[in-house]
Amino acid sequence: MNRIEKVMRRIKENNEKAFIPYIMAGDEGLDALPKQITFLEKAGATAIEIGIPFSDPVADGPVIQAAGIRALQEGTTLKAVIQTMAGVRPIVHVPLIIMTYMNPIIAYGIEKFIEDSYHAGVDGLILPDLPVEEEGLVAPLAEKYGVEIIRLVTLTSPLERIKEISSKGKGFIYAVTVKGITGARNRFDKQVGEHLQRVKSVSSLPVFAGFGISTPLHVKEMNRYCDGVIVGSKIVELFREKELSAIEELIKAANIMRTIK
Amino acid sequence: METYKLPDERGHYGMYGGKFVPETLIQAIVELEDEYKKAIEDEQFNDELNTLLKEYVGRETPLYFAERLTTFANGAKIYLKREDLNHTGAHKINNSLGQALLASRMGKKKVVAETGAGQHGVATATACALLDLDCIIFMGAEDIKRQQLNVFRMELLGAKVISVDTGSATLKDAVNEALRYWVANVEDTHYILGSVMGPHPFPMIVRDFQSVIGMETRQQYVEKEGRLPNAVVACIGGGSNAMGMFYPFINDESVRMYGIEAAGFGLETNKHAASLTKGSPGILHGAFMYLLQDANGQIQEAHSISAGLDYPGVGPEHSYLKDIGRVQYESISDKEALEALKLLSQLEGIIPALESAHAVAYALKLAKKLNADEGLVVCLSGRGDKDMDTVRAKMGGGV
C-alpha cells in the first residue's frame, strides 16, 4: 500500500486533522532540502509537498514565484531533486509529494519521471496544469507504479465535476479555497465553508484545503470544514526568514484540532 | 488528402493543443466553447460581426499586386494581402472584435488581455471602447519601454495597462500575468487571447476569426488570376495571421504554405524566436506545442527585432501542421527583415510592420525560385508605424 493511502486510513480512523507543508526544492540550494524535510516531519507534518521550480508557474503567487526563481538560480533541476529525495527517503516516514508543472516532466520523459520518482520513494504528484481532461498523459503510468495523483477541485468546479474528480485515486482531494493563485490572504470568501462542506459531502477521499492559508487561526477555521490543510507560501516565507518556531506553531494549530476531537 | 477537420472534440491537433490549465479555469473555457458554438450558428451574431468588420474595420482589405516588387524579384508574381489597412493597423482587430462580441454575449463586462508589441492590446482596447467593456492589458516592462506610443494609445482608448516585471518581462510573462488575473476574476471577466495559442478553444476561436484573411484572399486571387495562388507566405510569432491565411487553403493541395519565424541574430545563436525550427514539444500557457526550452524543461527567452514575434512558443495547430508537413516553416533574421522593410518602403511605398517584413523577406527568396507564370500571396499583417523608433535606431538614425 502506498504511504499516502496508509496515512489517509490512519487519519480517518483516529479522526486526525492533517497538515501538509509545501517547500520549494532548491530554495537556499538543494543541500537544504533534506534538513527542511526532516524538520517538518519532526514538527508534525502529515505529509510534505515538494515544489519543483518552473520558469512560468501560472498557478503561483509572488512568494512561490520568487522562491522558484531563486531555486533555478541555484541550478535546481527535477533530476537533482529526485536524487535528493531518494537520499533522504530512508530516514523519513511521512509521504513525500512532488508538486510540479507539466513541462519539466515532459522534458524529463513522463514514464522515466514516474519510474525514477517511484524508486526515489515519491508517493504522490500534484500537477496544477493537468486537469482530469488531460490526465491520460500521466495517470495510467502513475497507476502502474503506484504513485498517487492528487487532484484539485476549486470554487468554480460544478458539483458533478467534484464528484467525478473525487471518485479517482486513493489519496486526498486538494480543495482550493480561493479564486486565484497561491499566496497568503487576509480573509477568505464567505462561500469557502460551504464549498468545503459540499466537497466533503460528495468525496469518499479526505478533503484538504489549500491556497491562501497562512495563520494558525486560518488552520483552525478551515479544519472546521475539512480534514486538513496545505500551507505553501507562508512556509516558504518562514523558512526564508528562519522563523522555524512559527512553522511549528502553524503545524501545532492542526495538532490541537486532533486532540480536541 | 482527407478533408482537414481539427481540432478534435477534445481540442487536440494530433498530440498538440488541449486544455492544460488550472482547474479554476476549466469551467470558463468550457462555457466559452459552448457559447462560441452557439454564436457562430447565430445569424444575429454573424451579422453584427460582419457589419463591424465592413464598416468599422474597413474590410475587405485589398489584395494588391506588387508590380515593382515582382519586377525586382524577377520570378513569380507577388501579391500583398493588405491587413495593414485595417483599423488599428494590423490583423489583430479581426480577433479582438469577434471575442469582444462573444464577451458581451456571455454577459461579461470586463476583459483582460496580454500584449507584446502592443498591437493586440490596442486592438482589444479599441474593441472594448466600442462595446463598452472594461479593459485591462498586461504588458511586459521591456515591451513597454520599446513600445511607448502603443501604451499611450491603449490608455487613450480607456484601457488600463499593467506593467509585468516578472521573468523576461516580455510577452510570455504578460501571458502568465493575464492568466493569473483571469484565474482570480474568471466569473465576470473574459480573456481575449491574441494569438492561436493557449488552452482550447482559444486556438480554434482565434483561427476562425482570423480566417477572414484567407477566405478573402482565396476569392480575390481567383477573381484576378482565375486560379489559386501557388503559395501563401505569412510570419509567425504565436501564429494568428498565418493561421488565418492558411486555414482556408488547407485542403487545396496545390497551394504551398510557408510560415516564417524570426531567426533574430541567427539560428546558430540563442537569440532567436524560431520555436518550430529550433524548439521541441512541451506545455506552456495551456497547450502542448513547440517551445524554446532548455534540457530541463525551463522556458527560454525568445529574441526578435520585432516584439510581435518575440514569443518562445508557437500555436498548437502550427505545431501539428509542421509535423504532418502541410506547412513549411522557415526563418528570417533581424537583418533580412530590416532590408525587406526598406525595400518594400522604397519600391511600393508601403512601410510594413517588422513582423510582416519577415514574410516579405522570405517571399522575395521564394519568388526568385518560381516562374513568371506562378503567383504567391504575402500576408502583410500590419503596418510599420509602431516600429519607426526601432528601425531608425537600427539604421543608425538615417536611411
XYZ file of C-alpha atoms in Angstrom:
660
model
C 0.000 0.000 0.000
C 1.218 3.485 -0.890
C 2.268 5.608 2.119
C -0.387 8.200 1.263
C -3.136 5.605 1.355
C -1.885 4.333 4.729
C -1.766 7.795 6.233
C -5.236 8.620 4.905
C -6.571 5.494 6.555
C -4.926 6.439 9.859
C -6.365 9.968 9.695
C -9.840 8.597 9.182
C -9.576 6.024 11.966
C -8.139 8.467 14.506
C -10.160 11.484 13.416
C -6.938 13.406 12.893
C -6.523 16.703 11.090
C -3.753 16.728 8.513
C -1.154 19.414 7.941
C 0.806 19.375 4.688
C 3.515 21.997 4.297
C 4.899 22.943 0.884
C 8.529 23.754 0.295
C 10.299 24.878 -2.858
C 13.082 22.429 -3.627
C 16.370 24.250 -4.095
C 15.400 27.471 -2.354
C 18.644 28.031 -0.425
C 20.187 25.253 -2.502
C 19.318 21.560 -2.695
C 21.535 20.816 0.311
C 18.863 22.474 2.440
C 16.107 20.125 1.267
C 16.862 17.073 3.493
C 17.113 19.317 6.556
C 13.811 21.018 5.698
C 12.085 17.677 5.187
C 13.320 16.161 8.456
C 12.472 19.347 10.351
C 8.894 19.338 9.001
C 8.423 15.668 9.813
C 9.616 16.225 13.348
C 7.340 19.259 13.697
C 4.350 17.024 12.972
C 3.675 17.327 9.235
C 1.307 14.659 7.916
C 2.990 14.635 4.510
C 5.317 17.032 2.706
C 4.755 18.684 -0.648
C 7.932 19.429 -2.556
C 7.749 22.030 -5.304
C 9.854 21.830 -8.446
C 10.862 25.243 -9.758
C 9.496 26.178 -13.187
C 10.131 29.303 -15.241
C 6.425 30.001 -15.808
C 4.345 28.956 -12.786
C 0.900 30.341 -13.716
C -0.907 28.982 -10.651
C 1.532 30.572 -8.208
C 1.631 33.931 -6.486
C 4.621 36.190 -5.817
C 6.173 34.264 -2.880
C 6.401 30.907 -4.668
C 7.353 32.585 -7.959
C 10.273 34.281 -6.233
C 11.294 31.056 -4.472
C 11.217 29.283 -7.845
C 13.485 31.883 -9.398
C 15.941 31.551 -6.502
C 15.887 27.762 -6.841
C 16.528 27.960 -10.585
C 19.409 30.347 -9.950
C 20.825 27.689 -7.607
C 20.756 25.359 -10.617
C 17.958 23.149 -9.294
C 16.712 20.519 -11.726
C 13.971 17.907 -11.462
C 16.584 15.176 -11.746
C 18.631 16.544 -8.857
C 15.511 16.920 -6.694
C 14.534 13.292 -7.273
C 18.059 12.161 -6.368
C 17.995 14.271 -3.209
C 14.637 12.827 -2.231
C 15.965 9.310 -2.762
C 18.801 10.179 -0.388
C 16.538 11.382 2.401
C 13.795 8.781 1.958
C 15.333 6.091 4.227
C 15.152 8.382 7.251
C 11.754 9.976 6.548
C 8.475 8.192 7.128
C 5.812 10.672 6.011
C 4.560 10.662 2.413
C 6.502 12.874 0.016
C 4.540 14.539 -2.757
C 6.034 16.323 -5.754
C 4.273 19.446 -6.994
C 5.302 20.476 -10.491
C 4.034 21.924 -13.726
C 3.930 19.593 -16.706
C 6.769 20.899 -18.823
C 9.721 19.802 -16.655
C 8.154 16.307 -16.595
C 7.763 16.221 -20.364
C 11.372 17.285 -20.809
C 12.427 14.523 -18.366
C 10.259 11.943 -20.141
C 6.931 11.177 -18.465
C 7.430 7.450 -17.869
C 11.043 7.841 -16.815
C 9.958 10.548 -14.385
C 7.297 8.328 -12.805
C 9.663 5.366 -12.654
C 12.510 7.376 -11.097
C 10.099 9.061 -8.681
C 8.758 5.711 -7.579
C 12.254 4.359 -6.946
C 13.145 7.528 -5.040
C 10.203 6.954 -2.708
C 7.953 9.690 -4.039
C 4.370 8.868 -3.070
C 2.275 11.387 -4.944
C 2.093 14.088 -7.581
C 0.273 17.408 -7.681
C 0.154 18.805 -11.209
C -1.704 22.108 -11.299
C -1.778 22.374 -15.088
C -3.067 18.846 -15.632
C -6.872 18.852 -15.299
C -8.711 15.496 -15.466
C -9.419 16.080 -19.181
C -5.716 15.707 -19.950
C -4.522 13.331 -17.243
C -4.360 10.403 -19.658
C -0.801 11.573 -20.315
C 0.247 10.731 -16.759
C -2.412 8.843 -14.793
C -2.066 5.353 -16.349
C 1.697 5.436 -15.767
C 1.311 6.753 -12.231
C -1.128 3.968 -11.506
C 1.245 1.374 -12.941
C 3.939 2.454 -10.469
C 1.580 3.134 -7.564
C 2.290 6.850 -7.410
C -0.862 8.747 -6.383
C -2.108 11.699 -8.387
C -3.600 14.317 -6.077
C -6.403 16.155 -7.894
C -7.623 19.671 -7.299
C -11.167 20.977 -7.064
C -11.899 24.685 -6.908
C -14.643 27.137 -6.086
C -15.610 27.135 -9.758
C -15.874 23.338 -10.133
C -19.528 22.248 -10.537
C -20.785 19.566 -8.123
C -20.951 16.856 -10.795
C -17.336 17.512 -11.644
C -16.312 17.438 -7.981
C -17.998 14.034 -7.736
C -16.128 12.780 -10.786
C -12.764 14.083 -9.560
C -13.174 12.759 -6.041
C -14.013 9.298 -7.337
C -10.489 8.969 -8.706
C -7.449 7.748 -6.830
C -6.759 6.736 -3.256
C -5.126 9.843 -1.864
C -6.922 13.017 -0.942
C -8.715 15.886 -2.612
C -6.951 19.237 -2.751
C -9.735 21.787 -2.329
C -8.586 25.207 -3.469
C -10.025 27.845 -1.151
C -9.573 30.971 -3.251
C -10.360 32.157 -6.743
C -6.835 32.919 -7.720
C -3.239 31.958 -7.287
C -1.212 30.750 -4.300
C -0.225 33.184 -1.574
C -1.393 34.487 1.780
C -4.831 36.100 2.092
C -6.180 38.209 4.909
C -9.661 36.868 4.532
C -11.488 34.187 2.639
C -14.717 34.262 0.652
C -17.799 33.590 2.718
C -18.551 30.689 0.373
C -15.418 28.785 1.355
C -17.016 26.951 4.291
C -19.957 25.907 2.141
C -17.621 24.925 -0.677
C -15.557 22.684 1.600
C -18.683 21.107 3.062
C -20.010 20.496 -0.440
C -16.765 18.792 -1.436
C -16.799 16.767 1.802
C -20.375 15.665 1.175
C -19.566 14.003 -2.153
C -15.987 12.877 -1.606
C -15.052 9.486 -0.271
C -11.465 10.736 -0.030
C -10.249 13.068 2.721
C -10.533 16.736 1.739
C -7.643 19.105 2.431
C -7.928 22.847 1.976
C -5.150 24.857 0.388
C -4.180 28.268 -1.135
C -4.038 31.390 0.974
C -3.851 29.695 4.390
C -1.210 31.484 6.441
C -2.071 31.715 10.151
C -2.868 29.280 12.985
C -6.351 30.850 13.011
C -6.854 30.045 9.315
C -5.756 26.487 10.005
C -8.329 26.074 12.765
C -11.029 27.826 10.734
C -10.527 25.612 7.668
C -10.297 22.458 9.726
C -13.852 23.020 10.938
C -14.990 22.086 7.440
C -12.419 19.626 6.158
C -9.828 17.011 7.057
C -6.697 19.078 6.927
C -4.818 21.940 5.349
C -1.975 22.555 2.920
C 0.183 25.611 3.554
C 2.645 26.778 0.905
C 3.658 30.403 0.537
C 3.722 31.017 4.296
C 6.017 28.045 4.927
C 8.330 29.164 2.125
C 8.416 32.640 3.640
C 9.045 31.380 7.188
C 11.896 29.111 6.072
C 13.444 32.069 4.293
C 13.122 34.231 7.378
C 14.414 31.345 9.522
C 11.279 31.576 11.681
C 11.255 27.866 12.417
C 9.238 28.225 15.603
C 6.451 29.940 13.629
C 6.336 26.886 11.349
C 5.969 24.679 14.419
C 3.137 26.932 15.652
C 1.268 26.536 12.373
C 1.579 22.773 12.406
C 0.589 22.682 16.072
C -2.631 24.522 15.190
C -3.681 21.428 13.265
C -2.475 19.103 16.024
C -4.609 20.912 18.596
C -7.604 20.013 16.494
C -6.503 16.410 16.622
C -6.511 16.303 20.418
C -9.825 18.132 20.780
C -11.590 15.648 18.560
C -5.622 14.047 -48.598
C -8.596 13.639 -46.293
C -10.642 16.736 -45.548
C -8.911 18.516 -42.701
C -11.099 18.806 -39.633
C -9.281 19.812 -36.487
C -9.230 20.277 -33.562
C -10.899 17.071 -32.394
C -13.674 17.257 -29.818
C -11.106 17.400 -27.002
C -9.366 20.372 -28.533
C -6.345 18.445 -29.772
C -4.444 18.760 -33.042
C -2.772 15.372 -33.105
C -0.688 15.370 -29.919
C -0.799 19.173 -29.666
C -3.245 21.611 -28.109
C -5.523 20.550 -25.251
C -6.524 22.311 -22.056
C -3.548 22.311 -19.703
C -4.877 24.921 -17.304
C -5.567 25.141 -13.580
C -8.894 23.652 -12.517
C -10.274 27.127 -11.698
C -10.293 27.992 -15.420
C -11.821 24.779 -16.742
C -15.400 25.900 -16.261
C -14.729 29.204 -18.011
C -13.188 27.610 -21.084
C -15.958 25.020 -21.270
C -18.540 27.825 -21.164
C -16.579 29.784 -23.745
C -16.588 26.837 -26.120
C -20.346 26.305 -25.695
C -21.086 29.976 -26.200
C -18.787 30.196 -29.206
C -20.504 27.260 -30.900
C -23.880 28.882 -30.354
C -22.658 32.280 -31.525
C -21.305 31.087 -34.861
C -24.666 29.458 -35.624
C -26.492 32.651 -34.681
C -27.382 34.861 -37.622
C -27.577 37.980 -35.478
C -24.070 37.450 -34.088
C -22.634 36.926 -37.561
C -24.475 39.935 -38.969
C -23.196 42.115 -36.175
C -19.603 40.916 -36.601
C -19.689 41.210 -40.383
C -21.161 44.695 -40.266
C -18.436 45.801 -37.847
C -15.720 44.192 -39.985
C -17.039 46.024 -43.037
C -17.934 49.425 -41.677
C -15.665 49.773 -38.652
C -12.554 47.774 -39.574
C -12.749 48.570 -43.280
C -12.875 45.049 -44.708
C -12.467 43.595 -47.157
C -8.821 44.533 -47.337
C -7.289 44.759 -50.823
C -5.256 42.012 -52.450
C -2.642 44.218 -54.054
C -0.393 43.193 -56.939
C 3.083 44.440 -56.015
C 4.353 45.033 -59.506
C 7.660 46.733 -58.713
C 8.490 44.146 -56.046
C 7.673 41.433 -58.599
C 9.964 43.038 -61.167
C 12.694 43.288 -58.536
C 12.409 39.602 -57.606
C 12.203 38.608 -61.253
C 10.199 35.469 -60.639
C 6.658 34.712 -59.529
C 4.013 37.424 -59.219
C 3.867 38.800 -55.681
C 0.566 39.866 -54.202
C 0.152 41.524 -50.801
C -2.892 40.906 -48.635
C -3.230 44.324 -47.064
C -4.110 43.589 -43.431
C -2.070 46.692 -42.617
C -5.002 48.741 -43.904
C -7.337 47.504 -41.188
C -8.482 49.902 -38.487
C -5.723 49.976 -35.809
C -3.170 48.932 -38.404
C -2.979 45.156 -38.192
C -4.919 41.901 -38.453
C -5.333 41.738 -34.652
C -8.636 43.630 -34.715
C -10.368 40.735 -36.568
C -9.996 38.567 -33.471
C -10.382 41.251 -30.799
C -13.737 42.375 -32.162
C -15.030 38.827 -32.523
C -14.028 37.922 -28.971
C -15.292 41.210 -27.501
C -18.672 40.463 -29.075
C -18.513 36.988 -27.525
C -17.714 38.510 -24.122
C -20.765 40.766 -24.411
C -22.878 37.781 -25.381
C -21.697 35.922 -22.276
C -22.657 38.897 -20.136
C -19.060 39.571 -19.150
C -18.398 43.289 -18.758
C -14.665 43.037 -18.172
C -11.889 41.974 -20.482
C -8.282 41.080 -19.813
C -5.623 40.629 -22.491
C -1.869 40.305 -22.927
C 0.143 42.196 -25.468
C 3.686 42.018 -26.820
C 4.268 44.772 -29.379
C 1.049 46.385 -28.288
C -0.907 45.660 -31.476
C -3.221 43.144 -29.833
C -3.525 45.430 -26.816
C -4.508 48.373 -28.999
C -6.975 46.256 -30.988
C -8.534 44.902 -27.788
C -8.693 48.328 -26.150
C -10.388 49.574 -29.332
C -12.982 46.792 -29.363
C -13.637 47.355 -25.649
C -14.131 51.091 -26.149
C -16.595 50.372 -28.937
C -18.551 47.754 -26.990
C -18.339 49.476 -23.603
C -16.268 46.830 -21.816
C -13.709 47.446 -19.061
C -10.276 46.562 -20.358
C -7.078 45.556 -18.566
C -3.945 44.874 -20.602
C -0.849 43.134 -19.229
C 2.375 44.093 -20.977
C 5.980 43.208 -20.207
C 8.053 46.050 -18.758
C 10.619 45.539 -21.546
C 7.940 45.836 -24.215
C 6.505 48.924 -22.525
C 9.916 50.529 -22.959
C 10.083 49.509 -26.624
C 6.507 50.498 -27.479
C 5.722 53.656 -25.512
C 3.368 55.022 -28.105
C 1.178 51.928 -28.105
C 0.926 52.133 -24.310
C -0.345 55.683 -24.676
C -2.786 54.556 -27.393
C -4.250 51.884 -25.148
C -4.629 54.336 -22.290
C -6.220 56.895 -24.577
C -8.723 54.234 -25.594
C -9.656 53.786 -21.958
C -7.701 50.636 -21.110
C -5.622 50.114 -18.009
C -2.112 48.925 -18.873
C -0.326 46.914 -16.189
C 3.433 46.520 -16.387
C 4.812 42.994 -15.863
C 8.253 42.763 -14.275
C 8.483 39.006 -13.774
C 10.664 36.652 -15.837
C 11.947 38.190 -19.044
C 9.331 40.984 -18.751
C 8.088 40.336 -22.296
C 5.082 38.694 -23.972
C 5.479 35.278 -22.298
C 5.361 36.876 -18.865
C 2.449 39.111 -19.840
C 0.516 35.929 -20.735
C 1.407 34.439 -17.313
C 0.081 37.505 -15.536
C -3.047 37.717 -17.694
C -3.745 34.045 -16.892
C -3.202 34.661 -13.164
C -5.520 37.644 -13.308
C -8.112 35.585 -15.153
C -7.926 32.770 -12.568
C -8.759 35.320 -9.866
C -11.509 37.137 -11.803
C -12.941 34.452 -14.027
C -16.578 34.983 -13.095
C -17.022 38.453 -14.575
C -14.032 38.638 -16.929
C -13.298 37.277 -20.390
C -9.727 36.731 -21.520
C -9.188 37.904 -25.104
C -6.154 35.872 -26.071
C -4.408 37.477 -29.004
C -2.979 34.538 -30.898
C -3.708 30.943 -31.908
C -2.387 29.660 -28.610
C -3.492 28.977 -25.065
C -5.949 26.299 -23.993
C -8.698 25.007 -26.272
C -10.946 26.623 -27.505
C -8.719 29.708 -27.936
C -6.534 28.441 -30.802
C -9.685 27.466 -32.708
C -11.606 30.667 -31.978
C -8.693 32.933 -32.919
C -8.053 30.934 -36.103
C -11.704 31.134 -37.094
C -11.941 34.888 -36.503
C -8.707 35.397 -38.477
C -9.778 33.091 -41.316
C -11.448 36.053 -42.975
C -7.909 36.842 -44.225
C -7.561 33.597 -46.174
C -11.173 33.482 -47.315
C -10.977 36.927 -48.855
C -7.562 36.176 -50.353
C -8.836 32.997 -51.975
C -11.767 34.740 -53.607
C -9.776 37.823 -54.639
C -6.983 35.767 -56.142
C -9.412 33.685 -58.167
C -11.098 36.880 -59.417
C -7.761 38.352 -60.510
C -5.930 35.307 -61.803
C -8.676 32.777 -62.463
C -6.957 30.167 -60.297
C -5.468 29.634 -56.847
C -2.059 31.020 -55.845
C 0.918 28.645 -55.923
C 1.988 29.724 -52.467
C 0.985 31.793 -49.457
C 3.513 33.255 -47.027
C 2.956 34.638 -43.515
C 5.070 35.482 -40.492
C 4.723 33.534 -37.236
C 5.060 34.579 -33.632
C 2.158 32.830 -31.919
C 0.843 32.362 -35.442
C -2.539 34.096 -35.771
C -2.188 35.922 -39.087
C -0.583 32.830 -40.593
C -3.329 30.518 -39.363
C -5.943 32.961 -40.674
C -4.258 32.972 -44.070
C -3.535 29.212 -44.224
C -6.717 27.685 -42.891
C -8.996 28.411 -45.884
C -6.338 26.890 -48.207
C -5.553 23.865 -46.123
C -7.448 21.399 -48.312
C -6.047 22.879 -51.534
C -3.059 20.640 -52.038
C -1.717 22.760 -54.904
C -1.233 25.746 -52.596
C 2.098 25.576 -50.797
C 2.262 27.317 -47.442
C 5.202 28.974 -45.759
C 5.275 30.116 -42.159
C 8.164 32.430 -41.370
C 9.659 32.548 -37.899
C 12.063 35.116 -36.530
C 15.693 33.997 -36.704
C 16.740 37.064 -34.702
C 20.555 37.267 -34.629
C 20.680 33.867 -36.360
C 19.571 30.293 -35.687
C 23.079 29.333 -34.628
C 22.936 31.877 -31.788
C 20.489 31.528 -28.894
C 18.980 34.898 -29.781
C 16.026 33.961 -31.954
C 12.327 33.114 -31.762
C 12.270 30.085 -34.060
C 10.244 27.714 -31.875
C 9.308 25.355 -34.707
C 12.717 25.259 -36.337
C 14.817 25.001 -33.180
C 12.406 24.134 -30.353
C 10.824 20.938 -29.055
C 7.300 19.981 -27.935
C 6.163 20.824 -24.417
C 3.417 22.534 -22.453
C 3.141 26.265 -21.829
C 0.178 28.590 -21.359
C -2.377 25.813 -21.513
C -1.332 23.992 -24.673
C 1.002 21.296 -25.934
C 3.112 22.954 -28.626
C 6.660 23.571 -29.842
C 8.662 25.619 -27.336
C 12.080 27.115 -26.890
C 13.258 25.368 -23.733
C 16.372 24.023 -22.074
C 17.108 20.353 -21.375
C 15.265 20.595 -18.041
C 12.056 21.982 -19.491
C 12.591 25.576 -18.399
C 11.248 28.013 -20.964
C 13.891 30.121 -22.664
C 13.675 33.725 -23.687
C 12.993 34.435 -27.317
C 14.571 37.230 -29.279
C 13.427 39.113 -32.330
C 13.774 42.675 -33.530
C 10.003 42.584 -33.798
C 8.220 42.482 -30.456
C 5.265 40.669 -32.022
C 7.362 37.608 -32.909
C 9.194 37.590 -29.604
C 7.457 34.556 -28.070
C 9.096 31.210 -27.134
C 6.208 29.061 -28.376
C 4.008 28.646 -31.418
C 0.338 27.711 -31.637
C -0.603 24.009 -31.422
C -2.113 23.875 -34.907
C 1.131 25.140 -36.446
C 2.978 22.517 -34.396
C 0.749 19.872 -35.950
C 0.990 21.282 -39.486
C 4.757 21.195 -39.178
C 4.788 17.549 -38.122
C 2.486 16.441 -40.964
C 4.465 18.565 -43.414
C 1.494 20.559 -44.725
C 3.215 23.861 -43.984
C 6.889 24.550 -44.471
C 8.392 26.638 -41.667
C 11.365 28.822 -42.459
C 13.060 31.697 -40.715
C 14.322 35.192 -41.467
C 16.883 37.137 -39.426
C 16.541 40.625 -37.938
C 18.873 41.916 -40.625
C 16.971 40.354 -43.530
C 13.679 41.666 -42.142
C 15.075 45.194 -41.923
C 16.296 45.011 -45.509
C 12.884 43.817 -46.687
C 11.188 46.615 -44.767
C 13.347 49.173 -46.527
C 12.848 47.537 -49.899
C 9.065 47.417 -49.653
C 9.009 51.036 -48.477
C 11.066 52.214 -51.424
C 9.658 50.002 -54.168
C 5.978 50.068 -53.251
C 5.537 52.963 -50.856
C 4.344 50.581 -48.157
C 6.099 50.530 -44.783
C 5.345 47.118 -43.286
C 5.450 46.135 -39.629
C 8.729 44.427 -38.712
C 6.734 41.219 -38.172
C 5.313 41.320 -41.709
C 8.732 42.256 -43.108
C 9.860 38.708 -42.213
C 7.202 37.326 -44.559
C 8.145 39.811 -47.270
C 11.827 38.845 -46.995
C 11.055 35.160 -47.439
C 8.557 35.823 -50.241
C 11.321 37.555 -52.200
C 13.562 34.491 -51.892
C 10.703 32.218 -52.866
C 9.517 34.323 -55.811
C 13.017 34.203 -57.297
C 12.838 30.410 -57.381
C 9.440 30.308 -59.074
C 8.462 31.013 -62.679
C 6.864 34.180 -64.002
C 3.570 32.361 -64.617
C 3.309 31.418 -60.948
C 1.993 33.619 -58.163
C 2.216 33.953 -54.405
C 0.477 35.944 -51.697
C 2.190 37.511 -48.702
C 0.098 38.297 -45.682
C 1.079 41.865 -44.888
C -0.199 41.548 -41.353
C 0.466 45.078 -40.113
C 1.840 48.484 -40.879
C 5.186 49.761 -39.685
C 4.323 52.997 -37.900
C 4.791 51.414 -34.476
C 8.306 50.275 -35.391
C 9.756 53.543 -36.605
C 11.815 54.199 -33.461
C 13.338 50.715 -33.574
C 14.004 50.867 -37.295
C 15.512 54.339 -37.151
C 17.822 53.307 -34.301
C 18.921 50.180 -36.217
C 19.622 52.226 -39.314
C 21.825 54.484 -37.225
C 19.418 57.379 -37.343
C 19.390 57.716 -41.128
C 18.439 55.679 -44.179
